[in-house]
Every structure is written in structure tokens, then in C-alpha cells.
CSV table of C-alpha atoms in Angstrom, one decimal:
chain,number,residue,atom,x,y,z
A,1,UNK,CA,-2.7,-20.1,18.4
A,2,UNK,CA,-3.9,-17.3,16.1
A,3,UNK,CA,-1.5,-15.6,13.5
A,4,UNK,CA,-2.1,-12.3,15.7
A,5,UNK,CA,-3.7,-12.9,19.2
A,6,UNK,CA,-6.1,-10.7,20.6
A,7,UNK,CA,-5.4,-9.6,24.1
A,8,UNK,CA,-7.2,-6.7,26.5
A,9,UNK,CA,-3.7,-4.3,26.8
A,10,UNK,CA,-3.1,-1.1,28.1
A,11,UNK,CA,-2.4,-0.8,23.7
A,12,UNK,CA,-5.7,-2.5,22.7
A,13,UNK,CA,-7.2,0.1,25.1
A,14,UNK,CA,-5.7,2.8,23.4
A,15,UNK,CA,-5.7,2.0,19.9
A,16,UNK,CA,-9.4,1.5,19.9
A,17,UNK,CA,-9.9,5.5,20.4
A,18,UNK,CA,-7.0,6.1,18.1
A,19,UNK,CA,-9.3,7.7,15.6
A,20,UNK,CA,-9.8,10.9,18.0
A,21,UNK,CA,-6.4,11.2,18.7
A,22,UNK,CA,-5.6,11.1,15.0
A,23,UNK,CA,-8.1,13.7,14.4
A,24,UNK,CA,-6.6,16.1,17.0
A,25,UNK,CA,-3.3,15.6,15.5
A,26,UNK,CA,-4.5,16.3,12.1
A,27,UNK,CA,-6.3,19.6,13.4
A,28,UNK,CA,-2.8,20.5,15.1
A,29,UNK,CA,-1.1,19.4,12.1
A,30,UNK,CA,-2.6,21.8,9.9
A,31,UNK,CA,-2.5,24.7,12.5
A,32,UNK,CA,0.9,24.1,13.1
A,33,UNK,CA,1.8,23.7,8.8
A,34,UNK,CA,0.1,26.9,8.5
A,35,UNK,CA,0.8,29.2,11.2
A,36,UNK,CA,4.3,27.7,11.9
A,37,UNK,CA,5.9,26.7,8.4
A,38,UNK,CA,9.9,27.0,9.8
A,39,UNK,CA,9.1,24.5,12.6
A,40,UNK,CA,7.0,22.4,10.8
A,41,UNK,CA,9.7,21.5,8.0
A,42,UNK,CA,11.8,20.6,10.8
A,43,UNK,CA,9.2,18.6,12.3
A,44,UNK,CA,9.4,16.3,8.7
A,45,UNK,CA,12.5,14.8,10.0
A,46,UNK,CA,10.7,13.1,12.9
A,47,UNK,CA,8.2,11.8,10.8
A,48,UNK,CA,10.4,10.1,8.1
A,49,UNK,CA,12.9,8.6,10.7
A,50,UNK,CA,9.8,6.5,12.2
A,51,UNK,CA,8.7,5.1,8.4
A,52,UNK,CA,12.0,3.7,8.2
A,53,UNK,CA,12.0,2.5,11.3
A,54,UNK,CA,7.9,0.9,11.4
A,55,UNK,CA,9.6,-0.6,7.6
A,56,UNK,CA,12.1,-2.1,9.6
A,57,UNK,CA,9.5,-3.5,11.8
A,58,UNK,CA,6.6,-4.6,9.3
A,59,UNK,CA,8.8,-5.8,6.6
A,60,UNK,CA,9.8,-9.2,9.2
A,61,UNK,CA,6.1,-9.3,10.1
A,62,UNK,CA,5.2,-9.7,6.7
A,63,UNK,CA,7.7,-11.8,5.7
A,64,UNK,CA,6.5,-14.2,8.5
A,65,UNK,CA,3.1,-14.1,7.9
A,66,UNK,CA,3.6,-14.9,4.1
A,67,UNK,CA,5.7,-18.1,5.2
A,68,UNK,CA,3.2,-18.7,7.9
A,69,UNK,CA,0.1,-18.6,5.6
A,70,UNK,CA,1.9,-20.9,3.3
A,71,UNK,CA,2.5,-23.4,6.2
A,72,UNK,CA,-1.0,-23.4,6.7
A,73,UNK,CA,-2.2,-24.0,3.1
A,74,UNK,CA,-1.7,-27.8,3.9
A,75,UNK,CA,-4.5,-27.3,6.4
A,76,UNK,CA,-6.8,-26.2,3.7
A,77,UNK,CA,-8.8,-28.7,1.2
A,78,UNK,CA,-8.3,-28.2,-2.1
A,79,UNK,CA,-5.2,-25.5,-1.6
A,80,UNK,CA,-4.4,-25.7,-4.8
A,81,UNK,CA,-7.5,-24.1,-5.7
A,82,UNK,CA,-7.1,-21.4,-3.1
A,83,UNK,CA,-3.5,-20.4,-5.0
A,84,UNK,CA,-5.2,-20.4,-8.4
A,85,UNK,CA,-7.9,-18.1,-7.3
A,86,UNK,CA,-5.8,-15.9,-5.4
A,87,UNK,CA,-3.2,-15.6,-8.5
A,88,UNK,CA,-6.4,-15.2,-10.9
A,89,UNK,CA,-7.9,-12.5,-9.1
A,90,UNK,CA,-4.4,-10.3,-8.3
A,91,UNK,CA,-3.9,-10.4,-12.2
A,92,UNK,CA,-7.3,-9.3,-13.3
A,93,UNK,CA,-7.5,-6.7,-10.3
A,94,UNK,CA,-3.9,-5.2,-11.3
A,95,UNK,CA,-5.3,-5.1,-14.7
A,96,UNK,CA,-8.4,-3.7,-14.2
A,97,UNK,CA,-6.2,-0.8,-12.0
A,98,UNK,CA,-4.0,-0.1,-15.1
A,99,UNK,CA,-6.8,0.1,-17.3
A,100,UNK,CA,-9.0,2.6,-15.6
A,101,UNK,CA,-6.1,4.2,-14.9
A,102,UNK,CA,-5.8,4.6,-18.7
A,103,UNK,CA,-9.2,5.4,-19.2
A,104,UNK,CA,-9.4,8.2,-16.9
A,105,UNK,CA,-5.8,9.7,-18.1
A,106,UNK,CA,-7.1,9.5,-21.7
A,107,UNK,CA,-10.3,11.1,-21.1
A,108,UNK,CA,-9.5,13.6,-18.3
A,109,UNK,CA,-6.8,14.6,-20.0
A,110,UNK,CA,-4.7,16.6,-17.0
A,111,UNK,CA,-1.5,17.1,-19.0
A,112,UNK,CA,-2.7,18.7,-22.3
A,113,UNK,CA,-3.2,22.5,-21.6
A,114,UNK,CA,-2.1,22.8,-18.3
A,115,UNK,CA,-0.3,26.3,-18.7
A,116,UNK,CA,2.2,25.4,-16.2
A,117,UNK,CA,5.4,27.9,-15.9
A,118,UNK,CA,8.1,25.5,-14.3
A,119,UNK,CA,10.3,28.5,-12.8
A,120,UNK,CA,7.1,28.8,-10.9
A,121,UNK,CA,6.9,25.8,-9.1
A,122,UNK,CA,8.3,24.4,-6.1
A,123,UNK,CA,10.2,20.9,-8.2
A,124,UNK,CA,13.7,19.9,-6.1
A,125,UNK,CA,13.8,16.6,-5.9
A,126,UNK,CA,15.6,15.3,-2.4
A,127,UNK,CA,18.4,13.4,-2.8
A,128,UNK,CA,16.9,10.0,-1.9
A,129,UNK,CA,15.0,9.9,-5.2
A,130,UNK,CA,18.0,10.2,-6.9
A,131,UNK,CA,18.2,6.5,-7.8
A,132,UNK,CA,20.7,4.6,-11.0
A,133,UNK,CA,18.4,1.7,-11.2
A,134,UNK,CA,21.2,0.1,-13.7
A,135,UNK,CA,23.5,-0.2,-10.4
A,136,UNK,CA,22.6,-3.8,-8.6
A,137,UNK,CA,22.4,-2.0,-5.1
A,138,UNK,CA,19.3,0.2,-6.7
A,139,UNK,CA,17.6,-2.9,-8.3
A,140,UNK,CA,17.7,-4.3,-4.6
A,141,UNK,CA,16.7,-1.5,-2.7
A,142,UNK,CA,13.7,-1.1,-5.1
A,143,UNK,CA,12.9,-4.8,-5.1
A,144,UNK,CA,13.1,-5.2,-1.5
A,145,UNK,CA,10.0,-6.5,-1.2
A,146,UNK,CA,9.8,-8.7,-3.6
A,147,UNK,CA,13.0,-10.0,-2.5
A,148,UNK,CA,11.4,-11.0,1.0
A,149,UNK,CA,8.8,-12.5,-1.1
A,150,UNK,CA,10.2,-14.4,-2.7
A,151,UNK,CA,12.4,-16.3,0.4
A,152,UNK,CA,9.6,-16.4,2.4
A,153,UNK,CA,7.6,-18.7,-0.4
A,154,UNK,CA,10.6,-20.9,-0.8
A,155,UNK,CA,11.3,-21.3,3.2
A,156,UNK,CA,7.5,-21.6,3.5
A,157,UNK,CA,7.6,-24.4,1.1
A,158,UNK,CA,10.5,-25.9,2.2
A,159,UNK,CA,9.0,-26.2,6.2
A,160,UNK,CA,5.8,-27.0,4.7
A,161,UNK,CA,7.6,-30.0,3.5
A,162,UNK,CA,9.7,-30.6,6.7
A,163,UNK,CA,9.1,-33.1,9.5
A,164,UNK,CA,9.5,-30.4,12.1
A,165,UNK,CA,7.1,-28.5,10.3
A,166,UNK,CA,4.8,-27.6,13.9
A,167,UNK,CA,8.0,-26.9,15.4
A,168,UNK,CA,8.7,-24.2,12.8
A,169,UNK,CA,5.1,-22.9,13.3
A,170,UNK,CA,5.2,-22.4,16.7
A,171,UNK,CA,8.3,-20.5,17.0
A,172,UNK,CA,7.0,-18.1,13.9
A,173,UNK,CA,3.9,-17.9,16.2
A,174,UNK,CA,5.5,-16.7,19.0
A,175,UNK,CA,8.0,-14.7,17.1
A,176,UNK,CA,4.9,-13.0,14.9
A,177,UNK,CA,3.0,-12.2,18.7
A,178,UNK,CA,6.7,-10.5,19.8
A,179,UNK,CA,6.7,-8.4,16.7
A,180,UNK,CA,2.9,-7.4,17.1
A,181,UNK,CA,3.1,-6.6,20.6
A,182,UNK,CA,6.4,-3.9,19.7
A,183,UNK,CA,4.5,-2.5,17.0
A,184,UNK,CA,1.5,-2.1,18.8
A,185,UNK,CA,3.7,0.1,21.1
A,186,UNK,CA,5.1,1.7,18.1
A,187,UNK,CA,1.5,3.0,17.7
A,188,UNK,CA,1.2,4.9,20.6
A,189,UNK,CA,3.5,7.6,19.4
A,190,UNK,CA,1.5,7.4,16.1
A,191,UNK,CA,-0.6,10.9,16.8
A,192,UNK,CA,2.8,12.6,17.2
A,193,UNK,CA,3.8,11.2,14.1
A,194,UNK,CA,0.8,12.1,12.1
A,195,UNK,CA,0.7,15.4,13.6
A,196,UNK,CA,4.4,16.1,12.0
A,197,UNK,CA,3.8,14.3,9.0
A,198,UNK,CA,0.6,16.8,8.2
A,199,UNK,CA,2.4,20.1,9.4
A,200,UNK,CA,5.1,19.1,7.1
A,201,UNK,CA,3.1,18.7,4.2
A,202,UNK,CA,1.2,21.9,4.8
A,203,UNK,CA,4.0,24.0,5.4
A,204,UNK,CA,6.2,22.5,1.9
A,205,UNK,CA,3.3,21.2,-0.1
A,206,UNK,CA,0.8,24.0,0.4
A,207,UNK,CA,-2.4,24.8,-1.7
A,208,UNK,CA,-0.1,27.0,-4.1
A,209,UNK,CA,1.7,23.7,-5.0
A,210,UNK,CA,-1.8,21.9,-5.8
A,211,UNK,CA,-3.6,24.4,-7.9
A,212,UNK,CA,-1.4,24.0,-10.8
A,213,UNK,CA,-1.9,20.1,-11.5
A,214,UNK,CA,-4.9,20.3,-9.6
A,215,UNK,CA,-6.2,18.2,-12.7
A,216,UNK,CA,-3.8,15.5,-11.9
A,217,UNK,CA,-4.4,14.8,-8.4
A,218,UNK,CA,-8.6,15.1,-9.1
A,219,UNK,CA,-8.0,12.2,-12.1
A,220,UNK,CA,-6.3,9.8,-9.6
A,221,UNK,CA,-8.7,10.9,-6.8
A,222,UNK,CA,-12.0,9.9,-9.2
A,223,UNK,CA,-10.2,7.4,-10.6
A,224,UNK,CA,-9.6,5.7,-7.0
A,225,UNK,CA,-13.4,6.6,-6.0
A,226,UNK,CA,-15.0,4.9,-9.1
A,227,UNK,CA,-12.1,1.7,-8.5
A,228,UNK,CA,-13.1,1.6,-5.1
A,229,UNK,CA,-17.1,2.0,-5.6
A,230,UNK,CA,-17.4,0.7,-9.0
A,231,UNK,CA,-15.2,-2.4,-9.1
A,232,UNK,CA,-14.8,-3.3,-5.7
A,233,UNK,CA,-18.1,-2.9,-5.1
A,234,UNK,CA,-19.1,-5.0,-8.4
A,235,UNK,CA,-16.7,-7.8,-6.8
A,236,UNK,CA,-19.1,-7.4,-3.4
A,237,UNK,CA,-21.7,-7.6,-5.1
A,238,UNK,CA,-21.0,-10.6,-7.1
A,239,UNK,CA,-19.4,-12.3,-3.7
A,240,UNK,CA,-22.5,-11.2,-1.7
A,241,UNK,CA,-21.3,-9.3,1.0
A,242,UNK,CA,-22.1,-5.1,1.5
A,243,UNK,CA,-18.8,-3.3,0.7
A,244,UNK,CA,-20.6,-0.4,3.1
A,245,UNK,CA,-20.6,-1.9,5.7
A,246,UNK,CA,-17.4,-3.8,5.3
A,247,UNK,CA,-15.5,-0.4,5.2
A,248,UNK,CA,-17.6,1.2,7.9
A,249,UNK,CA,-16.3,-1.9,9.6
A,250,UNK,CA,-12.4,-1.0,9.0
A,251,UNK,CA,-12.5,2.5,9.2
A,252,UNK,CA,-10.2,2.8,11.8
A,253,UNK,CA,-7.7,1.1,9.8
A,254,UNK,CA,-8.5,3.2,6.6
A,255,UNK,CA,-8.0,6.7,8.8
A,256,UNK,CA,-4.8,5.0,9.6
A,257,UNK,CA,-3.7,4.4,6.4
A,258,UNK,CA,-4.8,7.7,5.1
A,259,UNK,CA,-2.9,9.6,8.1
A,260,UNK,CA,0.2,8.1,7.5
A,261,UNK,CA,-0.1,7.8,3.8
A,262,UNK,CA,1.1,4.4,3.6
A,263,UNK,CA,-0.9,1.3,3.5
A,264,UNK,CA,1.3,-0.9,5.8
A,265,UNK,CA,0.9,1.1,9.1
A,266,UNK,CA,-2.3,-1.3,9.2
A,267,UNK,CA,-0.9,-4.6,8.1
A,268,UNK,CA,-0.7,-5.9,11.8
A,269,UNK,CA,-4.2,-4.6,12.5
A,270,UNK,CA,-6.2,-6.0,9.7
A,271,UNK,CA,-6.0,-9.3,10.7
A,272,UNK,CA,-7.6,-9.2,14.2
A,273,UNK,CA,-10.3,-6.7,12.7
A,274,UNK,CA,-11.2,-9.1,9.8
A,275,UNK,CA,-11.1,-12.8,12.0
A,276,UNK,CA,-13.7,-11.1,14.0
A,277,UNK,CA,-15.6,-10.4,11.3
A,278,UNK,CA,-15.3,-14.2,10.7
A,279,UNK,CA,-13.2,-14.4,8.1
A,280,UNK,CA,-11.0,-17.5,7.6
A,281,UNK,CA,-7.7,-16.2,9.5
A,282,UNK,CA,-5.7,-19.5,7.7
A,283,UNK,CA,-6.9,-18.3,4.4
A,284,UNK,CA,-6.2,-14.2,5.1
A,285,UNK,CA,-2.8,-15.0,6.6
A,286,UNK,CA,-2.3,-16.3,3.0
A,287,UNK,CA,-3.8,-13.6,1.0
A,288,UNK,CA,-3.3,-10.4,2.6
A,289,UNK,CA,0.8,-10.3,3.0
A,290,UNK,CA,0.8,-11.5,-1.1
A,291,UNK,CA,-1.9,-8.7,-1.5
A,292,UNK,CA,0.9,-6.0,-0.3
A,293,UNK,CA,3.5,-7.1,-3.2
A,294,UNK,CA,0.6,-8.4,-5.6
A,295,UNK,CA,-2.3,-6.2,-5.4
A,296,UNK,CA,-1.5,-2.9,-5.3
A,297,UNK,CA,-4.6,-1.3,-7.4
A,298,UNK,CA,-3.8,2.0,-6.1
A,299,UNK,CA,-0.3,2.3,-7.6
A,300,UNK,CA,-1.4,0.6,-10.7
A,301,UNK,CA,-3.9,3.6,-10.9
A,302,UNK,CA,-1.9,6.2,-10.1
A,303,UNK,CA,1.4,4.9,-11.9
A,304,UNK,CA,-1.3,4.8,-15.5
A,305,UNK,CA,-2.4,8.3,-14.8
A,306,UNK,CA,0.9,9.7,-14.0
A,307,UNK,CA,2.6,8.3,-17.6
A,308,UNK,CA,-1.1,9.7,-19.3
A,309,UNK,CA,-0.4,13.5,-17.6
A,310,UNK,CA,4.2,13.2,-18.7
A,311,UNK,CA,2.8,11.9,-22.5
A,312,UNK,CA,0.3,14.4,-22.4
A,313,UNK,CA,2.7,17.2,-21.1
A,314,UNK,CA,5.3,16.7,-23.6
A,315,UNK,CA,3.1,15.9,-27.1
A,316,UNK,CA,4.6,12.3,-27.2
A,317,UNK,CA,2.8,10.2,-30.0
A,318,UNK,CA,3.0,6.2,-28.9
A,319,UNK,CA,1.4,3.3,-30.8
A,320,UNK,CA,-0.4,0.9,-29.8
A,321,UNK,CA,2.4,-1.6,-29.1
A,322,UNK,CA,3.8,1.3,-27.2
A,323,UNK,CA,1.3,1.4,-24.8
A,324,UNK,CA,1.1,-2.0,-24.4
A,325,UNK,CA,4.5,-2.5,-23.4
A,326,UNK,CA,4.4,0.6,-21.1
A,327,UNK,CA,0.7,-1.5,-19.6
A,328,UNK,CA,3.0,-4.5,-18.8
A,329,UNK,CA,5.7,-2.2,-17.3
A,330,UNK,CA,3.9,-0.9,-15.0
A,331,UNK,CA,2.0,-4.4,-13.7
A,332,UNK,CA,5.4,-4.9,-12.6
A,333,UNK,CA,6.8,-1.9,-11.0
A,334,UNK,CA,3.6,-1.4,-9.2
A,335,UNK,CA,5.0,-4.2,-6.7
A,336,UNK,CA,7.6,-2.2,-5.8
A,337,UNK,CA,5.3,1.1,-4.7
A,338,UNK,CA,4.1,-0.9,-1.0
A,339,UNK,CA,7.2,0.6,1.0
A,340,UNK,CA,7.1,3.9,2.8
A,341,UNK,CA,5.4,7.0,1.7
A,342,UNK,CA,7.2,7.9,-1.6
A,343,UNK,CA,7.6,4.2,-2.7
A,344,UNK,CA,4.6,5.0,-5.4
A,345,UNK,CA,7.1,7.8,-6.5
A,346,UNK,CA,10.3,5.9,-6.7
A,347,UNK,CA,8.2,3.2,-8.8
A,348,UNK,CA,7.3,6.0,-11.6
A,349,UNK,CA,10.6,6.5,-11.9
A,350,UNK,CA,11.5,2.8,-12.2
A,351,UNK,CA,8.8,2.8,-14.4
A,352,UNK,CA,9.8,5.6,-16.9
A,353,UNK,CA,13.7,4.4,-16.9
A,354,UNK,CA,12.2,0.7,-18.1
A,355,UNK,CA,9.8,2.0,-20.9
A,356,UNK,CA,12.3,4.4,-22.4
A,357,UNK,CA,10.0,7.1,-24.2
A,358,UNK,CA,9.2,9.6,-21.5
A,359,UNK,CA,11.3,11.9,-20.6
A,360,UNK,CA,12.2,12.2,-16.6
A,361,UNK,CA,13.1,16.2,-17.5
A,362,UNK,CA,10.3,17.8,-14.8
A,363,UNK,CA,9.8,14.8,-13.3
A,364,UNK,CA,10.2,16.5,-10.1
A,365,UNK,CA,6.6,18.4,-11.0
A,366,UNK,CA,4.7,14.9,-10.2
A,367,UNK,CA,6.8,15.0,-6.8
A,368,UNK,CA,5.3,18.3,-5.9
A,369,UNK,CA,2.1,17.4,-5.7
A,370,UNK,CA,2.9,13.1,-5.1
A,371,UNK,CA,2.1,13.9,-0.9
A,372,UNK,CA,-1.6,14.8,-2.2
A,373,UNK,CA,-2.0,11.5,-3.9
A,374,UNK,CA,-0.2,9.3,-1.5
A,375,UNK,CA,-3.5,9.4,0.5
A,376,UNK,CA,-5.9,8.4,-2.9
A,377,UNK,CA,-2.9,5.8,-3.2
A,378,UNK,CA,-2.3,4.1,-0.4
A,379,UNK,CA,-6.1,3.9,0.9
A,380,UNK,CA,-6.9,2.4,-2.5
A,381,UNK,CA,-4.1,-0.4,-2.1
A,382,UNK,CA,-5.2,-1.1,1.8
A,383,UNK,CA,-8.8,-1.4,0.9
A,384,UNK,CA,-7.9,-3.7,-2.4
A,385,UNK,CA,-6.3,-5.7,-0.3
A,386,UNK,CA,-8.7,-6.2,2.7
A,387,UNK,CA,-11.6,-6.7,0.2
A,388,UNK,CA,-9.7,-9.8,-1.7
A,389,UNK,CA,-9.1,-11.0,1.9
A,390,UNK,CA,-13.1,-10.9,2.5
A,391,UNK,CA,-13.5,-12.9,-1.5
A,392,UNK,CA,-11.1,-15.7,-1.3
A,393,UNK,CA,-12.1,-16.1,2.0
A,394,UNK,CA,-16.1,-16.2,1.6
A,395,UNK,CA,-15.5,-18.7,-1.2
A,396,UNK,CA,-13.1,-20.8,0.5
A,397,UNK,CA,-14.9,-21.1,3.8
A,398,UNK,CA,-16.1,-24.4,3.2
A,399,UNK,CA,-12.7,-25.7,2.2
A,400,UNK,CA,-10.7,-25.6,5.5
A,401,UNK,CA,-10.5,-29.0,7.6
A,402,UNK,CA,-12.5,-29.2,10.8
């Protein structure tokens, strides 16, 4: 049985023409933003109610497909191997993320200069970013993820080991097909959902929000561009395979991800799309849930450019230590920025408590403009991920038992 099953719905049906039905919404979105602001900042409610709920709903689907990949790694030669690559490539990715990051902060430079008159910005922060990550209920809220991580590698060890092992597959199969099919229902309101998500960023986050840190959001955006084009498509080219054509062939998801600004409104989806592309599903339900805590370029980017524009902003002089402390920092909290939209947020915050030298003073600036760069973000993670599906994968084809 597959780890998601393809079957001709009613939802299959509709999902495949999702794209036009996202674009209307957009269009109506933005009409809606700009022509009806009162309504539309009501209309914010709806869509932050369904986040938490589609969390709710992707978090156990990801949790079993971890656990289920890991089952499965006994079914591939040489797993070992597999594991190795997978860690090797998530580190060097994550770095490579931070660094450019770095680069791109240093050189752009969007928090020297800026001229920005704080009384004249739009920077309350809501409530739900108000977060003591000393108290123990914090540290797990923001961990979350890597809490259902890590017991979903230990109880997929543990069955792995088990002499009821097949049993244990089989009911996370048919429990895995259960939580697909609800979330593919889910989708159906997705439109609606995008539709208020976009009026409500038009109407609160509106071009006179953007123009003052324009700098900021056009680092992460060129930033993310030359990630995506430079080193993903380096990593194609050295795995042979046309990065082009691999994300004409996921669009649908990408538009998805970039709608709802979060990465994991395409988890389920990704899998079908990718096995019939003929990638090894065994191998993908392996790599892809890690790639959500463990490969999250896109917040490593934005996270690195974010610190560069607050040291910038407020003349801080680090050393070199400094910075290196504040790089491994950030490889860490960037695990915790694959949630809803605003996760990337909340893990700039984590990040600044940790390192200590940055003050959080107008932190709430960054939040002002953070609904611009969720987009850049998110995408950026998604497509990360899906590509180190497509290289561990191609390389480990060969391995998996007949």
C-alpha cells in the first residue's frame, strides 16, 4: 500500500484546478484588502483559526510519516548510508542558508541608513508573540515539532525492532490514508481561506508598511532567488536532473505554499506529485517529514538577514566569535520556524533571547513587514525540501530491495 494512495475523488477532481480558484481568490483578496479594509481585518480571524486547525491536522500526518519512513528504512540496502547522506546534506544545506544569508545582510546592507521614524510605523505586536521562552510551557510550544520528532524516531525504531512490526505498518497505513482523505477535504475551503488571508494582509500590511524596510524584504527575496537558482540548481546539476522542469512540475504545490504562506499546507500533496515523477516513495517518506524540522533553508535565510538588518539598525559591533555563536544559534532555532505562518517570526525571537546582544526594543518593525517575507520564506523551505527528496532519492534508487 502507498504512504498516500492515489485515488479519482470528487477532491482529486477538484484540487487539480485549484490553481484557478487560488488565483480568483487572490484577485478578490486584494479587491476586497483594498476597497474593503474594515471587513477585511475581520476576515483575518477566519483565516488564522483554520492554520491552527490544518496544524492540528498535519502535525499527526507528519509525525506518522516520519515513523513510517523509518519503518521502511529496513526495506532499503545499505540504510545506513541513506541516514548518513540525508544528515550530511541537511547540515551543509542549513549552512549554506545561514551563510548566504550573511553574505547578502553584509553586503546589502538594509539596516544601516534606513531613515526610519518609528512613531510612523504601524509596530504592535499581538499578544501571541508575546512569548517568556525561560518558562517550560514556551520552550514546548516552540519545540513542538521537534518534540513530535523526536518520539516518532524512537517509536519508529522501537516497531522497526518489533515482531509485529507489519502489523504496526498497516494500521499507520490506514490511519495515514484517513488523515489524507480529511485534509484533502480540508482543501476545498482553501480558496476561501486564501481569499481572507490576502485581504487581511492588504488591508493591515499595506504598501505604506513595505516602503520603509523595503530594503529588508528585497535582501531576503534575492537572497531566496539566488538559494533557490544558484544552489539548488548547482545541487541539480551535480545530481543530473533539470530543477526547471522539476518546479514547473510542482507548481501547483508551490502556488499553494505561497498562498497560504506556509510550507506545510503541501506536505500531504508532495508525495503523490513526486512518486509519479518516479521517485523512490520508501526513500521520500523518509526524507521529506525530517526535511520540515531539518531543512528549513528559507528560515535559515531569512533568520541571518533579519539579525544583519537589528545589528545594522542599532550600530552593534560583534567579533568574530560573536557571529559565530549567533551562526550556530540560529542552525537551531530555524527548526522551530516550520509551524503556521508566523513560526519564522516567533523563531527570531527565540533566536535573539538565546544570543543575548540584540536588543528586541522595535522588534515589532520586522513583524510589520514579516507577512511580505513569509511568502520568500516558506516557498524557499517547501522547494528545499522537495529538491533533497528528488537527491537522496536519485542516488539511492538502486539501493531499495526488489
Amino acid at each position: 500500500m502507498s504512504l498516500f494512495q492515489t485515488r479519482k475523488t470528487f477532491t482529486s477532481q477538484y484540487l487539480k484546478n485549484l490553481t484557478l480558484y487560488v488565483f480568483v481568490a487572490i484577485i478578490g483578496g486584494v479587491l476586497t484588502g483594498q476597497y474593503a479594509p474594515e471587513l477585511s481585518i475581520k476576515l483575518g480571524v477566519v483565516s488564522q483559526y483554520f492554520f491552527r486547525v490544518l496544524e492540528m491536522l498535519i502535525l499527526p500526518v507528519i509525525f506518522m510519516a516520519i515513523t513510517y519512513g523509518i519503518c521502511h528504512l529496513s526495506d532499503i540496502k545499505n540504510a545506513s548510508r541513506v541516514v548518513w547522506q540525508t544528515v550530511l546534506y541537511f547540515l551543509i544545506i542549513s549552512s549554506v542558508g545561514i551563510a548566504l544569508g550573511f553574505v547578502f545582510g553584509f553586503a546589502i546592507q538594509p539596516g544601516a541608513n534606513t531613515g526610519i521614524d518609528i512613531t510612523k510605523l504601524n509596530t504592535t505586536l499581538p499578544k501571541n508573540f508575546e512569548i517568556d521562552d525561560s518558562s517550560i510551557f514556551s520552550v514546548l510550544y516552540l519545540n513542538r515539532h521537534g518534540i513530535f520528532l523526536i518520539l516518532s524516531i524512537i517509536i519508529g525504531v522501537s516497531m522497526n525492532l518489533s515482531k509485529k512490526r507489519e502489523n504496526f505498518l498497516r494500521i499507520l497505513d490506514y490511519a495515514l490514508s484517513a488523515f489524507y482523505t480529511i485534509i484533502k477535504y480540508v482543501y476545498i475551503i482553501l480558496p476561501l481561506i486564501i481569499f481572507c488571508n490576502i485581504a487581511y494582509g492588504i488591508s493591515i500590511y499595506g504598501i505604506n508598511t513595505l516602503l520603509p524596510l523595503s530594503k529588508v524584504v528585497a535582501t531576503v527575496y534575492l537572497a531566496d532567488i539566488v538559494f533557490i537558482f544558484g544552489v539548488l540548481g548547482f545541487v541539480s546539476y551535480l545530481f543530473k536532473f533539470n530543477l526547471l522542469k522539476f518546479l514547473l512540475n510542482i507548481k501547483e504545490e508551490i502556488i499553494m505554499v505561497i498562498t497560504t504562506s506556509s510550507s506545510k499546507t503541501a506536505f500531504p500533496m508532495i508525495f503523490e506529485k513526486m512518486e509519479s515523477e518516479g521517485y523512490n516513495r520508501k526513500i521520500l517518506g523518509f526524507i521529506i517529514p525530517l526535511g520540515y524540522n531539518f531543512n528549513l533553508a528559507g528560515a535559515c535565510i531569512y533568520l541571518s538577514v533579519a539579525c544583519c538588518f537589528l545589528i545594522q539598525f542599532y550600530s552593534i559591533s560583534l567579533s568574530v566569535n560573536d557571529y559565530i555563536w549567533l551562526f550556530i544559534i540560529i542552525s537551531i532555532t530555524s527548526k522551530t520556524a516550520s509551524g503556521v505562518p508566523g513560526s519564522g517570526f516567533l523563531a527570531l525571537i527565540f533566536t535573539l533571547n538565546r544570543f543575548g546582544k540584540i536588543p528586541l526594543t522595535d522588534i515589532a518593525l520586522l513583524y510589520s513587514i514579516d507577512r511580505f517575507m513569509n511568502e520568500a520564506r516558506s516557498v524557499t523551505n517547501f522547494i528545499g525540501i522537495a529538491v533533497s527528496g528528488a537527491v537522496i532519492s536519485k542516488i539511492n534508487q538502486p539501493l531499495e530491495k526488489n
